[in-house]
Coordinates of C-alpha atoms in Angstrom, one line a residue:
M1 CA 24.2 -3.0 -8.6
A2 CA 20.6 -2.1 -7.7
Q3 CA 19.8 -1.3 -4.1
L4 CA 16.8 -1.5 -1.8
Y5 CA 15.7 1.9 -0.4
Y6 CA 13.3 2.5 2.5
R7 CA 11.8 6.0 2.8
Y8 CA 9.7 6.4 5.8
G9 CA 7.7 9.2 7.4
A10 CA 4.8 9.9 9.8
M11 CA 1.3 10.2 8.5
N12 CA 0.7 13.0 6.0
S13 CA 4.4 13.4 5.1
G14 CA 3.8 13.0 1.3
K15 CA 4.9 9.3 0.9
S16 CA 2.3 8.5 -1.8
I17 CA 3.0 11.7 -3.7
E18 CA 6.6 10.8 -3.7
V19 CA 5.9 7.4 -5.2
M20 CA 3.9 9.0 -8.0
K21 CA 6.6 11.6 -8.5
V22 CA 9.4 9.0 -8.9
A23 CA 7.2 7.0 -11.3
H24 CA 6.5 10.1 -13.4
N25 CA 10.2 10.9 -13.6
Y26 CA 11.1 7.4 -14.9
E27 CA 8.1 7.3 -17.3
E28 CA 8.8 10.7 -18.7
Q29 CA 12.0 9.2 -20.0
N30 CA 10.1 6.1 -21.4
K31 CA 11.5 3.9 -18.6
A32 CA 8.9 1.4 -17.3
V33 CA 8.3 1.1 -13.6
R34 CA 6.1 -1.2 -11.5
I35 CA 4.1 0.1 -8.6
F36 CA 2.8 -2.1 -5.8
T37 CA 0.6 -1.3 -2.8
S38 CA -0.8 -3.2 0.1
V39 CA -4.3 -4.7 -0.3
V40 CA -4.7 -3.6 3.4
D41 CA -5.1 0.1 2.6
D42 CA -8.4 0.2 0.7
R43 CA -9.4 3.8 1.4
D44 CA -9.5 4.6 -2.3
G45 CA -10.2 1.1 -3.6
V46 CA -7.9 -1.9 -3.8
G47 CA -5.1 -1.5 -6.2
F48 CA -4.8 2.2 -6.1
I49 CA -2.5 4.7 -4.4
S50 CA -3.8 8.1 -3.7
S51 CA -2.6 11.2 -1.9
R52 CA -4.5 13.7 0.2
T53 CA -3.9 16.2 -2.6
G54 CA -6.3 14.2 -4.9
M55 CA -3.7 12.5 -7.0
R56 CA -4.5 8.8 -7.7
R57 CA -2.7 6.0 -9.6
E58 CA -3.3 2.4 -10.2
A59 CA -0.9 -0.1 -8.6
T60 CA -0.6 -3.9 -8.3
P61 CA -2.2 -5.0 -4.9
I62 CA 0.0 -7.0 -2.6
T63 CA -1.8 -9.8 -0.8
E64 CA -0.4 -12.4 1.6
T65 CA 0.4 -14.7 -1.3
T66 CA 1.8 -12.2 -3.8
D67 CA 5.3 -13.0 -4.9
M68 CA 6.7 -9.8 -6.4
F69 CA 10.0 -11.4 -7.3
E70 CA 8.3 -14.0 -9.5
L71 CA 6.0 -11.4 -11.1
L72 CA 9.0 -9.2 -12.0
K73 CA 11.1 -12.2 -13.1
A74 CA 8.4 -13.1 -15.6
E75 CA 8.2 -9.5 -17.1
D76 CA 9.0 -9.2 -20.8
E77 CA 9.6 -5.5 -20.6
K78 CA 12.7 -4.0 -19.0
I79 CA 11.7 -2.6 -15.6
W80 CA 13.8 0.3 -14.4
C81 CA 12.4 0.7 -10.9
V82 CA 10.0 -1.0 -8.5
L83 CA 8.0 1.3 -6.2
I84 CA 6.1 0.1 -3.1
D85 CA 3.5 2.2 -1.3
E86 CA 2.2 1.4 2.2
A87 CA 5.3 -0.7 2.8
Q88 CA 4.7 -1.0 6.5
F89 CA 2.0 -3.6 5.7
L90 CA 4.5 -6.0 4.1
S91 CA 5.4 -9.3 5.7
K92 CA 9.0 -10.4 6.3
E93 CA 8.7 -12.7 3.2
H94 CA 7.6 -9.7 1.0
V95 CA 10.6 -7.7 2.2
L96 CA 12.9 -10.6 1.3
Q97 CA 11.3 -10.7 -2.1
L98 CA 12.3 -7.0 -2.5
T99 CA 15.9 -7.9 -1.6
R100 CA 15.9 -10.5 -4.3
I101 CA 14.5 -8.1 -6.9
A102 CA 17.4 -5.7 -6.2
D103 CA 20.1 -8.4 -5.8
E104 CA 19.1 -11.0 -8.4
L105 CA 17.1 -9.0 -11.0
D106 CA 19.3 -5.8 -10.6
I107 CA 16.2 -3.6 -10.3
P108 CA 16.2 -0.7 -7.8
V109 CA 13.4 -1.0 -5.3
M110 CA 12.0 2.0 -3.4
A111 CA 9.7 1.3 -0.6
F112 CA 7.7 4.0 1.2
G113 CA 5.8 3.7 4.4
L114 CA 5.3 4.4 8.1
K115 CA 8.0 3.4 10.5
N116 CA 5.9 3.0 13.7
D117 CA 2.3 2.6 14.5
F118 CA 0.1 4.7 16.8
M119 CA 1.4 2.7 19.9
N120 CA 5.0 3.4 18.8
R121 CA 5.7 -0.2 17.8
L122 CA 7.4 -1.0 14.5
F123 CA 5.2 -2.5 11.8
E124 CA 6.5 -5.9 10.5
G125 CA 7.3 -4.5 7.0
S126 CA 9.1 -1.4 8.5
K127 CA 11.1 -3.6 10.9
Y128 CA 12.5 -5.8 8.1
L129 CA 13.0 -2.8 5.7
L130 CA 15.1 -1.1 8.4
L131 CA 17.1 -4.3 8.7
Y132 CA 17.6 -5.1 5.0
A133 CA 17.6 -1.8 3.1
E134 CA 20.9 -0.3 2.0
K135 CA 19.5 3.2 2.0
I136 CA 17.1 4.5 4.7
E137 CA 15.8 8.0 4.5
E138 CA 13.2 9.9 6.5
I139 CA 10.5 12.0 4.7
K140 CA 9.8 14.8 7.1
T141 CA 6.6 16.5 8.1
I142 CA 5.6 18.8 10.9
C143 CA 3.6 18.2 14.1
W144 CA -0.1 18.8 13.8
Y145 CA 0.1 21.0 16.9
C146 CA 3.4 22.9 17.1
G147 CA 5.4 22.8 13.9
K148 CA 8.3 20.7 15.3
K149 CA 9.3 17.6 13.3
A150 CA 6.6 14.9 13.5
I151 CA 8.1 11.5 14.4
M152 CA 5.0 9.7 15.7
N153 CA 1.4 9.0 14.7
L154 CA -1.4 9.9 17.1
R155 CA -4.6 8.0 16.6
V156 CA -7.7 9.9 17.6
N157 CA -11.3 8.8 18.0
N158 CA -14.1 11.4 18.6
G159 CA -11.5 14.0 19.4
K160 CA -9.7 11.9 22.0
P161 CA -6.2 10.3 21.7
V162 CA -6.1 6.5 21.5
Y163 CA -3.1 4.6 22.7
E164 CA -4.3 1.0 22.6
G165 CA -6.2 -1.2 20.1
E166 CA -5.7 -3.1 16.9
Q167 CA -2.4 -2.1 15.1
I168 CA -4.1 -1.6 11.8
Q169 CA -7.0 0.8 11.4
I170 CA -7.1 2.4 8.0
G171 CA -7.8 6.1 8.1
G172 CA -6.6 9.6 7.2
N173 CA -6.7 13.0 8.9
E174 CA -10.0 12.0 10.7
S175 CA -8.1 9.2 12.5
Y176 CA -4.4 10.1 12.7
Y177 CA -2.3 13.2 13.3
P178 CA 1.4 13.4 12.7
V179 CA 2.9 14.6 16.0
C180 CA 6.2 15.3 17.8
R181 CA 7.1 13.3 20.8
Y182 CA 5.9 15.9 23.3
H183 CA 2.4 16.2 21.7
Y184 CA 2.2 12.4 21.4
F185 CA 2.3 12.2 25.2
H186 CA 0.6 15.6 25.8
P187 CA -2.0 16.1 23.0
D188 CA -4.2 19.1 23.2
I189 CA -6.7 18.4 20.5
K190 CA -8.1 21.9 20.6
E191 CA -4.7 23.4 19.8
G192 CA -4.3 21.8 16.4
R193 CA -7.5 21.5 14.5
D194 CA -10.9 22.9 14.4
E195 CA -13.3 20.2 15.3

């Protein structure tokens, strides 16, 4: 029986690279996969996943009305795995579609995303993936400042930490640092990066 996996990590933990690596492993054995990503993250264009290392790959964009279950149910080709990047931006309905893909279509689903936002609140997609996934795994990375395990995302603007605002602001290293709990509450911007 297929399962729903949720692999989460702080910013810059290699989630998108992991999506591409898993896809490559299946495809190297001539096993078709389907990759989806949220339309919200348009840093590298809608319908693409990309990593900070420069790797880039096309993916089906997920909009508010996308029904991934129906799309996969209509597939003629055998799909061996479904991969989701930026899963934190999914709605509860999208997550329930993923459960149906695993349960009714018997296709493993691996979702990758952030757990918490820069205010340390769960994203909607993350919340429901944590509730419904059979397998939950952390992708680890280190704190921008000290090398401890990063568990939070610090938003910065003009070199200053930001703790309030809109939940979603698309950005990379110019806007977010992966940080440990201590440096989330006590950031010393000068310690970690040359500005």
